[in-house]
Coordinates of C-alpha atoms in Angstrom, one line a residue:
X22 CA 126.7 -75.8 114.3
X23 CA 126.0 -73.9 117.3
X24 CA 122.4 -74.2 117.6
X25 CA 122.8 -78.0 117.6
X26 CA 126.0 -78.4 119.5
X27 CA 124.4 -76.7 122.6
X28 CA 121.3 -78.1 122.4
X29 CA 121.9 -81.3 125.0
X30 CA 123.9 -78.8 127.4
X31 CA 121.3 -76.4 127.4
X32 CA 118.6 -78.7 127.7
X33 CA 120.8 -80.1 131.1
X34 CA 121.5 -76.2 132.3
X35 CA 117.4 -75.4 131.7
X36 CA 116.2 -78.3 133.2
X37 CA 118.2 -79.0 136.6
X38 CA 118.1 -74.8 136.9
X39 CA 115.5 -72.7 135.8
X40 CA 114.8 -71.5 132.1
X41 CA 116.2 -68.3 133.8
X42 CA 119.6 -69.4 133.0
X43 CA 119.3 -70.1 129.7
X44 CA 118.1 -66.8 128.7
X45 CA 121.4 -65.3 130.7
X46 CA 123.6 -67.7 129.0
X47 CA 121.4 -66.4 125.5
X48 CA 121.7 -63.0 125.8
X49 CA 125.4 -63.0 126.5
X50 CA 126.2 -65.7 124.1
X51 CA 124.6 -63.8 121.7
X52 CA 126.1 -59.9 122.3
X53 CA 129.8 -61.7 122.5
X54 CA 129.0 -63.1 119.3
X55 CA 127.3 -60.3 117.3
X56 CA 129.9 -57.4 118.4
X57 CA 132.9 -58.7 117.5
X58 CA 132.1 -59.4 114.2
X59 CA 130.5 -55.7 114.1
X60 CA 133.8 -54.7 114.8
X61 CA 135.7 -56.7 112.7
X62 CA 133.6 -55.5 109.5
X63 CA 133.9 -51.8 110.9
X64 CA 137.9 -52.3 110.8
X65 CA 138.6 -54.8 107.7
X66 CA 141.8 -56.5 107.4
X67 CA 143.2 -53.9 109.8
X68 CA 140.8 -55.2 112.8
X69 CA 143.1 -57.7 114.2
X70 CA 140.8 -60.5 114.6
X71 CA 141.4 -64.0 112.8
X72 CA 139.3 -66.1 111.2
X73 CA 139.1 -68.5 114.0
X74 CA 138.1 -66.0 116.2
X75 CA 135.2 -64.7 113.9
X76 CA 134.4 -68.5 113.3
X77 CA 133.9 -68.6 117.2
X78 CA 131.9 -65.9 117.5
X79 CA 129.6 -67.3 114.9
X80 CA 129.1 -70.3 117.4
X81 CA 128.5 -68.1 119.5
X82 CA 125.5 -66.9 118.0
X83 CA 123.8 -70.4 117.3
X84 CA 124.9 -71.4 120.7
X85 CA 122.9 -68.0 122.4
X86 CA 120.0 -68.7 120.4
X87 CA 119.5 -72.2 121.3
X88 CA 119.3 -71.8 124.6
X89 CA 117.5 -68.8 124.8
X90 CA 114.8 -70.6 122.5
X91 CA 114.7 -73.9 124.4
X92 CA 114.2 -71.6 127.8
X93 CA 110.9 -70.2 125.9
X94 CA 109.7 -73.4 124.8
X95 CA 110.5 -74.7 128.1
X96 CA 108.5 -72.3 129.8
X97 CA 105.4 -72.2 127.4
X98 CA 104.8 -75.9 127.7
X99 CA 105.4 -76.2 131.5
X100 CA 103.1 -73.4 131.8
X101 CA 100.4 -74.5 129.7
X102 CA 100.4 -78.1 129.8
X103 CA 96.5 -78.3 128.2
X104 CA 97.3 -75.8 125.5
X105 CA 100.8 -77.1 124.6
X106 CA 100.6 -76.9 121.3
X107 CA 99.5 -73.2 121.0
X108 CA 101.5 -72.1 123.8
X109 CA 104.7 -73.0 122.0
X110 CA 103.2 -71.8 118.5
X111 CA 104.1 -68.5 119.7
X112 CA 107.7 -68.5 120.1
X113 CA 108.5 -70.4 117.5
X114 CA 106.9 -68.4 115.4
X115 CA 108.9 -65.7 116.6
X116 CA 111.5 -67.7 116.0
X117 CA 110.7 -68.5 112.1
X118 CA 110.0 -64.1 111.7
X119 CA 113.4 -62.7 113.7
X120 CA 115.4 -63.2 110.7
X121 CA 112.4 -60.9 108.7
X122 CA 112.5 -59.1 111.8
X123 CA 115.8 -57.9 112.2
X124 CA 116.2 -57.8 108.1
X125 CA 113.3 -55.2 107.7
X126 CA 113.9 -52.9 110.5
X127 CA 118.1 -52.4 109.3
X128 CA 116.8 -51.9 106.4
X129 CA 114.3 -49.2 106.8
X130 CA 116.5 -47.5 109.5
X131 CA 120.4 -47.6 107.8
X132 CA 119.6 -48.7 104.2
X133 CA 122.7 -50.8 102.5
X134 CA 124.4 -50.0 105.8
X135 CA 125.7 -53.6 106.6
X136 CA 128.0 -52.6 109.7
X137 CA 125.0 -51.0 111.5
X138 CA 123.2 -53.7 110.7
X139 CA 125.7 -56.2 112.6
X140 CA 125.7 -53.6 115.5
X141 CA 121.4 -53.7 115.2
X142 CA 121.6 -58.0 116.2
X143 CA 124.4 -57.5 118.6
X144 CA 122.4 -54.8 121.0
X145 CA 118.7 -56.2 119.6
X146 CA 119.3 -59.9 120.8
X147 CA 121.0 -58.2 123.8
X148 CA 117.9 -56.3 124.9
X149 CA 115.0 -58.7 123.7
X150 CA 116.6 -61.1 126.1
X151 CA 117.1 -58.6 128.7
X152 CA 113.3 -57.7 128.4
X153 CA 112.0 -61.2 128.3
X154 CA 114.1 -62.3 131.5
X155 CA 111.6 -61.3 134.2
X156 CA 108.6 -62.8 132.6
X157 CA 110.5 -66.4 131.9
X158 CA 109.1 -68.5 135.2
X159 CA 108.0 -71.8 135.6
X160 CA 104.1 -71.5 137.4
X161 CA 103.4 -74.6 139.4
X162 CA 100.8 -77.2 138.2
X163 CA 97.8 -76.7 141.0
X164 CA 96.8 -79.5 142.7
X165 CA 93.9 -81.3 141.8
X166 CA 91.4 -80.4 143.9
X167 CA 89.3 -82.8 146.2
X168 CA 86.0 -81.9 148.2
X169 CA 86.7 -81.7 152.1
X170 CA 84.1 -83.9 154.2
X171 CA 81.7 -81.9 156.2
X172 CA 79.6 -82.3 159.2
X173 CA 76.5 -83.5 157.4
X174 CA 78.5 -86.2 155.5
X175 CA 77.7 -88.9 157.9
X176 CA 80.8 -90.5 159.5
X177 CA 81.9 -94.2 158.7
X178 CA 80.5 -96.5 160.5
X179 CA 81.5 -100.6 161.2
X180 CA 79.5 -103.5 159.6
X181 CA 78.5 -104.6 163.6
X182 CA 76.9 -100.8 163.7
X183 CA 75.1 -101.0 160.5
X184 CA 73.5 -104.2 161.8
X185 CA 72.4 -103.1 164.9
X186 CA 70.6 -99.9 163.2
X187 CA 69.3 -101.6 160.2
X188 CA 65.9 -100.9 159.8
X189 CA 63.0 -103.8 159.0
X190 CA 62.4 -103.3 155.6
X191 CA 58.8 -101.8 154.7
X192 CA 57.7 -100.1 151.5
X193 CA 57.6 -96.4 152.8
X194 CA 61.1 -96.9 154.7
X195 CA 62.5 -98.7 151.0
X196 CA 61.4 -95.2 149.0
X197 CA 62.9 -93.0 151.0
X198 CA 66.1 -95.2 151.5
X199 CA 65.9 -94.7 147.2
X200 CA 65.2 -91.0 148.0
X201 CA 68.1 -90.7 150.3
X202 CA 70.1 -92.4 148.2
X203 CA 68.9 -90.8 144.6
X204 CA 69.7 -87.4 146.3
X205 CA 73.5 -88.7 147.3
X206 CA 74.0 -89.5 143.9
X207 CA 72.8 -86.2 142.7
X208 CA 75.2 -84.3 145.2
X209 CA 78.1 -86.8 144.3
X210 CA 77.6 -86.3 140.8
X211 CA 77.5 -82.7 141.3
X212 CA 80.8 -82.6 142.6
X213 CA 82.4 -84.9 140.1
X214 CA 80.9 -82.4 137.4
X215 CA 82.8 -79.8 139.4
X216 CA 85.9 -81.5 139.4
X217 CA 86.1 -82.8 136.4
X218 CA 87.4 -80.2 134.1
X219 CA 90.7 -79.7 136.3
X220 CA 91.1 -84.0 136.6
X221 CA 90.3 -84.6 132.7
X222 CA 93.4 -81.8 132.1
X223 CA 95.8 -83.3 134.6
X224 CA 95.0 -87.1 133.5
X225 CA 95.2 -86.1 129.9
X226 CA 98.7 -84.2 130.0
X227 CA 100.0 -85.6 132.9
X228 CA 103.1 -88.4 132.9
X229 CA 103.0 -91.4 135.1
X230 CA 106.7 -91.6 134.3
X231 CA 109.0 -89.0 132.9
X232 CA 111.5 -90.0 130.4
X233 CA 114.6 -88.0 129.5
X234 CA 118.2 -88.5 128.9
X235 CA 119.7 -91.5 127.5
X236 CA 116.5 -93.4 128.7
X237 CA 114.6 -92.3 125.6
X238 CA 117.5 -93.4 123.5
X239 CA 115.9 -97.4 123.5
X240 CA 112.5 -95.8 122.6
X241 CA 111.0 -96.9 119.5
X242 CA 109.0 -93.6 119.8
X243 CA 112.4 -91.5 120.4
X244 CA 113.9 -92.6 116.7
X245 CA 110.4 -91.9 115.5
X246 CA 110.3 -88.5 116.2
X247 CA 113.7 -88.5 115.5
X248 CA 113.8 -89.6 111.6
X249 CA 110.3 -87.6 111.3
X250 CA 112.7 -84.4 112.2
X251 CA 116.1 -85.2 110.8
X252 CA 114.1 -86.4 107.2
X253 CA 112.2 -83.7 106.5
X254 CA 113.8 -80.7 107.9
X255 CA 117.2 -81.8 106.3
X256 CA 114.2 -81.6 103.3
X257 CA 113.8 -78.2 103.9
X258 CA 116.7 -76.7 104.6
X259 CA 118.1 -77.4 101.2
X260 CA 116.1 -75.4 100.0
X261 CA 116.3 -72.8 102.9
X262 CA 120.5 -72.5 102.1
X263 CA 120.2 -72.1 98.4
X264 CA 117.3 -70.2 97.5
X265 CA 119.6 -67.9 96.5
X266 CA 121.1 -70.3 94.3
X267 CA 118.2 -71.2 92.9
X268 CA 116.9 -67.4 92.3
X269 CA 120.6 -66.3 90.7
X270 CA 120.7 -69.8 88.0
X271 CA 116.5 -69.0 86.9
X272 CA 117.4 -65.6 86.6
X273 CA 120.9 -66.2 84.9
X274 CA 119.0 -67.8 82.3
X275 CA 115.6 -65.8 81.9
X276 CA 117.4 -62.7 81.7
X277 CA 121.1 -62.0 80.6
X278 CA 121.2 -58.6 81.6
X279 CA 120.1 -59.2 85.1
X280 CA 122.7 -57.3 87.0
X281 CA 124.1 -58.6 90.6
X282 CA 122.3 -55.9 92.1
X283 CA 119.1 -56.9 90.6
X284 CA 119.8 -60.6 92.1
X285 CA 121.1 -59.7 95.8
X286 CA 117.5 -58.1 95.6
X287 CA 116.0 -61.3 94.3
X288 CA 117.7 -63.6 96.8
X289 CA 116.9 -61.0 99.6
X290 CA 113.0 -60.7 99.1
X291 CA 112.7 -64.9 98.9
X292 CA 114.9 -64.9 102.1
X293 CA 112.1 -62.6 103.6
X294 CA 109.5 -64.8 102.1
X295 CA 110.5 -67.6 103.7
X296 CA 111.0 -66.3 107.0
X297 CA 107.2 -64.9 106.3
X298 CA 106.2 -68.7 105.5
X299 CA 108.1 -70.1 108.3
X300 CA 106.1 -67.8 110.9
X301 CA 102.7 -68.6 109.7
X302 CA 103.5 -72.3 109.3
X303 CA 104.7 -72.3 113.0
X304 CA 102.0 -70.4 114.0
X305 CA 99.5 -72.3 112.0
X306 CA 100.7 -75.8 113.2
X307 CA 100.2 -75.5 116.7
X308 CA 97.4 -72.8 117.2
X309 CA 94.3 -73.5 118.3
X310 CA 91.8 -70.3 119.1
X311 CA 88.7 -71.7 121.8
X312 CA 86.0 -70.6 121.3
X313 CA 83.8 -68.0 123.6
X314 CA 80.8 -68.4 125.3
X315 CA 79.6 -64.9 124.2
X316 CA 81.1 -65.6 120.8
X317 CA 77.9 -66.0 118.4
X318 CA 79.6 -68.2 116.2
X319 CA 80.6 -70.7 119.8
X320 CA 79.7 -73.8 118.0
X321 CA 82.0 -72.9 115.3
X322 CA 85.1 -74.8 115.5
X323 CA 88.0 -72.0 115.4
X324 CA 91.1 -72.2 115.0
X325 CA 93.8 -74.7 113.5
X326 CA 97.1 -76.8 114.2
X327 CA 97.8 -79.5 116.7
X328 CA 95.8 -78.2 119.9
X329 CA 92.6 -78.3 117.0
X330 CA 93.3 -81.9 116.1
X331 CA 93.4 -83.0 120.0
X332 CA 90.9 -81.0 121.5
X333 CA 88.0 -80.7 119.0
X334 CA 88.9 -83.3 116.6
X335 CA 90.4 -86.1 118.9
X336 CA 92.9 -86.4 116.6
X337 CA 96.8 -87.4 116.6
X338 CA 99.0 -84.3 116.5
X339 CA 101.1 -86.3 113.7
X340 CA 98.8 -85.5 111.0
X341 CA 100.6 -81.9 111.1
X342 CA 103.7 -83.9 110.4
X343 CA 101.6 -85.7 107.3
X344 CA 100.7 -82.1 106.6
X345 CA 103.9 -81.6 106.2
X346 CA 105.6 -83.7 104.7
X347 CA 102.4 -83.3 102.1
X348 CA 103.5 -79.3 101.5
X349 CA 107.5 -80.8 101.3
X350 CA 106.6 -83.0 98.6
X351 CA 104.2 -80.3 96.2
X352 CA 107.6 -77.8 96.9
X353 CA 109.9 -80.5 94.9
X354 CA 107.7 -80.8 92.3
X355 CA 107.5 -77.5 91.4
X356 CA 111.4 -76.9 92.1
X357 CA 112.0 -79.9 90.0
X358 CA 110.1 -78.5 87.0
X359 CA 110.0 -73.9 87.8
X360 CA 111.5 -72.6 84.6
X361 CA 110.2 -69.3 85.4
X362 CA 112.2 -67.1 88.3
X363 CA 109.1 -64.9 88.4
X364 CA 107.1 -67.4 89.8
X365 CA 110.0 -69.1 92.4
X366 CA 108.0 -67.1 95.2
X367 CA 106.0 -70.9 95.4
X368 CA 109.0 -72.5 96.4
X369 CA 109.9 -70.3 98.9
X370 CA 107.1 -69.9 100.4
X371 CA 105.5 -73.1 101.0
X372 CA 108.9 -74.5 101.9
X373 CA 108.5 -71.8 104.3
X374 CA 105.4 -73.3 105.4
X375 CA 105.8 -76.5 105.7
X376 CA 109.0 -76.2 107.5
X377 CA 107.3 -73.7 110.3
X378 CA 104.5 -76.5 110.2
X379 CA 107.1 -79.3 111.0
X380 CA 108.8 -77.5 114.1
X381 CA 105.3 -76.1 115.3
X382 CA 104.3 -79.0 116.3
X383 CA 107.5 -81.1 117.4
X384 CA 108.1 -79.5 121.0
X385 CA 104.7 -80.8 121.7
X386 CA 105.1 -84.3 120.5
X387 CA 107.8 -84.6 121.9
X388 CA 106.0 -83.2 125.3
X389 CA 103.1 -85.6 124.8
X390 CA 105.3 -88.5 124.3
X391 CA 108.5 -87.8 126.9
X392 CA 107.0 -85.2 129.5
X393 CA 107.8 -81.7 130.5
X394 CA 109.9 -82.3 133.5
X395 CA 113.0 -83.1 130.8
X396 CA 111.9 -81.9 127.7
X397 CA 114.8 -79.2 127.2
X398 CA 117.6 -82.1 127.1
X399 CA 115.0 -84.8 125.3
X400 CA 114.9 -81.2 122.7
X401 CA 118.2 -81.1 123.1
X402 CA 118.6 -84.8 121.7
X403 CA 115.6 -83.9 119.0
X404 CA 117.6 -81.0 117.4
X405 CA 120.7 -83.1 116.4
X406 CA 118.0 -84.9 113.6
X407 CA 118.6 -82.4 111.1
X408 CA 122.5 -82.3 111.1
X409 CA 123.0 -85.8 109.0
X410 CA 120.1 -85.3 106.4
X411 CA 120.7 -81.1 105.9
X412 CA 124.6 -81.9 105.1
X413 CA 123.7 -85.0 102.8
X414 CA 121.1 -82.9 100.9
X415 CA 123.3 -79.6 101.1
X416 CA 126.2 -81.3 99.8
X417 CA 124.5 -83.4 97.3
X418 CA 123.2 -79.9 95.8
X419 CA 126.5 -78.1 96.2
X420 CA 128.1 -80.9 94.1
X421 CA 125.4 -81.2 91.6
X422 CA 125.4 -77.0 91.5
X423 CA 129.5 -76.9 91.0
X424 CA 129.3 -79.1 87.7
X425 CA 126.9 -77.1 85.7
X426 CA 128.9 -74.0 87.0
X427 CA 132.3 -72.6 85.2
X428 CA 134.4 -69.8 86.7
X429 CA 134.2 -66.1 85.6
X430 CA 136.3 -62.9 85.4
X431 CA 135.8 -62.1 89.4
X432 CA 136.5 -65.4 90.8
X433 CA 133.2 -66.5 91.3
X434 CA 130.8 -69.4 90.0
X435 CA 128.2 -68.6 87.6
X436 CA 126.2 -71.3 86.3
X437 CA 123.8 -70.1 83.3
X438 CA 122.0 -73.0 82.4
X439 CA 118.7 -72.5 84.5
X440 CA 116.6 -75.2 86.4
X441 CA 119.7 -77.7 84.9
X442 CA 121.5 -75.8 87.5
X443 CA 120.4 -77.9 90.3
X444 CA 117.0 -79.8 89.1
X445 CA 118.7 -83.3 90.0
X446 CA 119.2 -82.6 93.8
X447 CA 115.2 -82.2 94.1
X448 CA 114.8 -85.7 93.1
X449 CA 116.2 -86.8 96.3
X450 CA 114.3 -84.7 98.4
X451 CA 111.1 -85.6 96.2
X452 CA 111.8 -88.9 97.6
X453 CA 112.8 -88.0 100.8
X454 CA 109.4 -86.1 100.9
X455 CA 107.6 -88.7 99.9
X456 CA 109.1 -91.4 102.3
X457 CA 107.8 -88.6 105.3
X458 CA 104.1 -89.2 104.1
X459 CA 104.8 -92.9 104.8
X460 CA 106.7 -92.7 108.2
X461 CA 104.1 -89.8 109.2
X462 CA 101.3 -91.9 108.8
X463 CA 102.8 -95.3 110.5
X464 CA 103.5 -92.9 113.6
X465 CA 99.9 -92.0 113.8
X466 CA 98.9 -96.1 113.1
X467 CA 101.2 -97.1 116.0
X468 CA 100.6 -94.1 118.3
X469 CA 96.8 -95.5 118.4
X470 CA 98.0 -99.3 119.1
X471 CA 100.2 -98.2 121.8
X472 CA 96.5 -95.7 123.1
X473 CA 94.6 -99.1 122.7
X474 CA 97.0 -100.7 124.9
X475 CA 97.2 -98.7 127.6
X476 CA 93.7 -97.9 127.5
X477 CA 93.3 -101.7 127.3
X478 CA 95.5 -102.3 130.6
X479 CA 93.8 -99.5 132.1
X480 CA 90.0 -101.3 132.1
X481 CA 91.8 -104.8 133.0
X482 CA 93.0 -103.0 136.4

């Protein structure tokens, strides 16, 4: 709840300050989170601190990471306005691998060591932030650049001027008036090619009118983006929460002497593969390598994601969304019918990737459509999407999960009837899934019309 309860306050704090302050607010958010409950685990019952304190300094830790994470994207897409999608591929893809990150390196350096572990995320997230803080500055946009007039540019002259110096016409004086006038156009065209690059960039990603705050609220493009995100990441992280669940009911019924050791480890590596999956979808969806003029393979296109689609393609950056929502919709078919927990890896991993793929791209449409100037609150607004649709689909699998589930000796649920388990709540995501395709692909119909139009009302002026 922390990551999406600070998302419009950071978004305000980032955007009327500098992303500065949202990687200070991060880093200590973050440290007073982790520590005390690295504390509290060291001590047990005999730590002194409640519940409501440890539930605290869990908020704490989603609200740290939000706003160090909409500093970065902040920062990225202001500095890279004609690379947007790349630029924020990066750290969101570092986003999607911390949780492989931090998972890896505890357990390589301290083993089963849980406490250390708490004590690695409390000083890691510390320092990272720490690291990072210098380097987090907004660069401003140069100017676009216009030729200065020089003294053999001729100056303006009235009409009365031009009539009193007009030449009689004759055939010799008429060519070189089309001489003098075929080498003006060369050197004028010369300079447009010069300029051109820098203006095509500014026209292309520049806003005649920034929109953030309530104004996007009456936006037919703001609910767009809105049930894009809330649909099919609430999709996703049903899947994301109870892949565990998933892993312990296949295995429960594969394998009766699977021991709970043997399924923490299960439920741990499909964790890991899914923080694997997220990175390369992120990375993947908004991507897109240029190619080099000494590169031998130049006219190769290279690269893939959103910055692909707009640059070389002159695509819509939407069909990443269709992308997918295509990825979301293969997942729940083979959750729906997986019988077989040695082959579950599928599921985690392309939900993985298709969730990476969804939020790769996001901070960019929302850019493109909004601006940059207020694109940490418009985030802000963005990230609130997923809180509806994850705790419908969550719950829906929770209550689904509980009555194929019976009680056993320790207290705990066990539920040993396999894909039964929970095979019903992936009908509503299949759906869900499949509604995305739809919506995905009327935002790209729409997103031209509204092109056409201005484009339209561009010629007519």
């Amino acid at each position: 709840m922390g990551m999406y309860a600070m998302g419009i306050p950071a978004g305000i704090l980032i955007d009327r300050k500098t992303p500065r302050w949202g990687v200070t607010f991060g880093a200590i958010a973050l440290a007073c989170g982790y520590f005390p409950i690295y504390r509290a685990y060291l001590g047990g019952p005999e730590s002194g601190f409640p519940t409501a304190v440890l539930n605290f300094c869990a908020f704490l830790t989603g609200l740290g990471s939000c706003t160090s994470f909409s500093a970065a994207i902040k920062t990225s897409t202001f500095n890279w306005p004609e690379h947007r999608g790349t630029a924020t591929a990066f750290p969101l893809s570092g986003f999607g691998l911390s949780a492989f990150f931090f998972a890896t390196l505890a357990n390589v350096a301290f083993g089963d060591d849980l406490s250390k572990f708490l004590l690695l995320l409390s000083l890691g997230t510390l320092c990272l932030n720490a690291v990072a803080l210098p380097f987090i500055t907004l660069i401003p946009t140069a100017p676009a650049y216009s030729s200065l007039p020089t003294e053999e540019e001729p100056r303006p002259r009235s009409h009365s001027e031009s009539d009193k110096r007009k030449p009689v016409s004759t055939g010799r004086s008429s060519d070189s008036s089309a001489g003098s006038a075929t080498s003006t156009q060369q050197h004028q065209s010369t300079n447009d090619s010069d300029v051109s690059p820098v203006r095509n960039v500014q026209e292309e990603y520049s806003h005649a009118v920034e929109i953030t705050g309530i104004k996007i609220l009456p936006k037919l493009e703001f609910w767009q983006l809105f049930g894009m995100l809330g649909l099919l990441a609430g999709v996703g992280l049903m899947t994301i929460n109870n892949i565990g669940n998933d892993a312990k009911a296949l295995w429960r019924h594969w394998d009766a002497k699977a021991t709970p050791a043997f399924l923490q480890n299960r439920e741990q590596l499909h964790v890991s593969i899914l923080s694997l999956g997220s990175f390369a979808g992120r990375l993947s969806s908004g991507t897109h390598i240029p190619p080099s003029d000494l590169d031998p393979f130049a006219d190769i296109p290279l690269g893939v994601g959103s910055d692909f689609l707009v640059k070389r393609l002159r695509a819509s950056r939407f069909w990443c969304l269709t992308v997918s929502a295509v990825v979301f919709t293969i997942v729940q078919l083979i959750a729906y019918s997986l019988v077989n927990p040695n082959l579950l890896f599928m599921v985690s991993g392309l939900t993985g990737l298709g969730y990476g793929a969804l939020f790769g791209v996001f901070p960019a449409l929302v850019a493109d459509t909004f601006g940059v100037q207020g694109l940490s609150l418009n985030w802000g607004f963005m990230i609130f999407a997923p809180v509806v649709s994850s705790y419908g689909f969550n719950y829906a699998y929770g209550k689904i999960y509980d009555n194929h589930s019976h009680v056993i000796n320790s207290g705990e649920t066990d539920c040993p009837d396999g894909l039964e388990c929970y095979q019903d709540a992936y009908r509503a995501t299949l759906l869900a899934s499949f509604i995305g395709i739809l919506l995905s692909l009327w935002c790209i119909k729409h997103e031209r019309a509204r092109k056409a139009t201005i484009s339209q009302g561009t010629r007519e002026a």
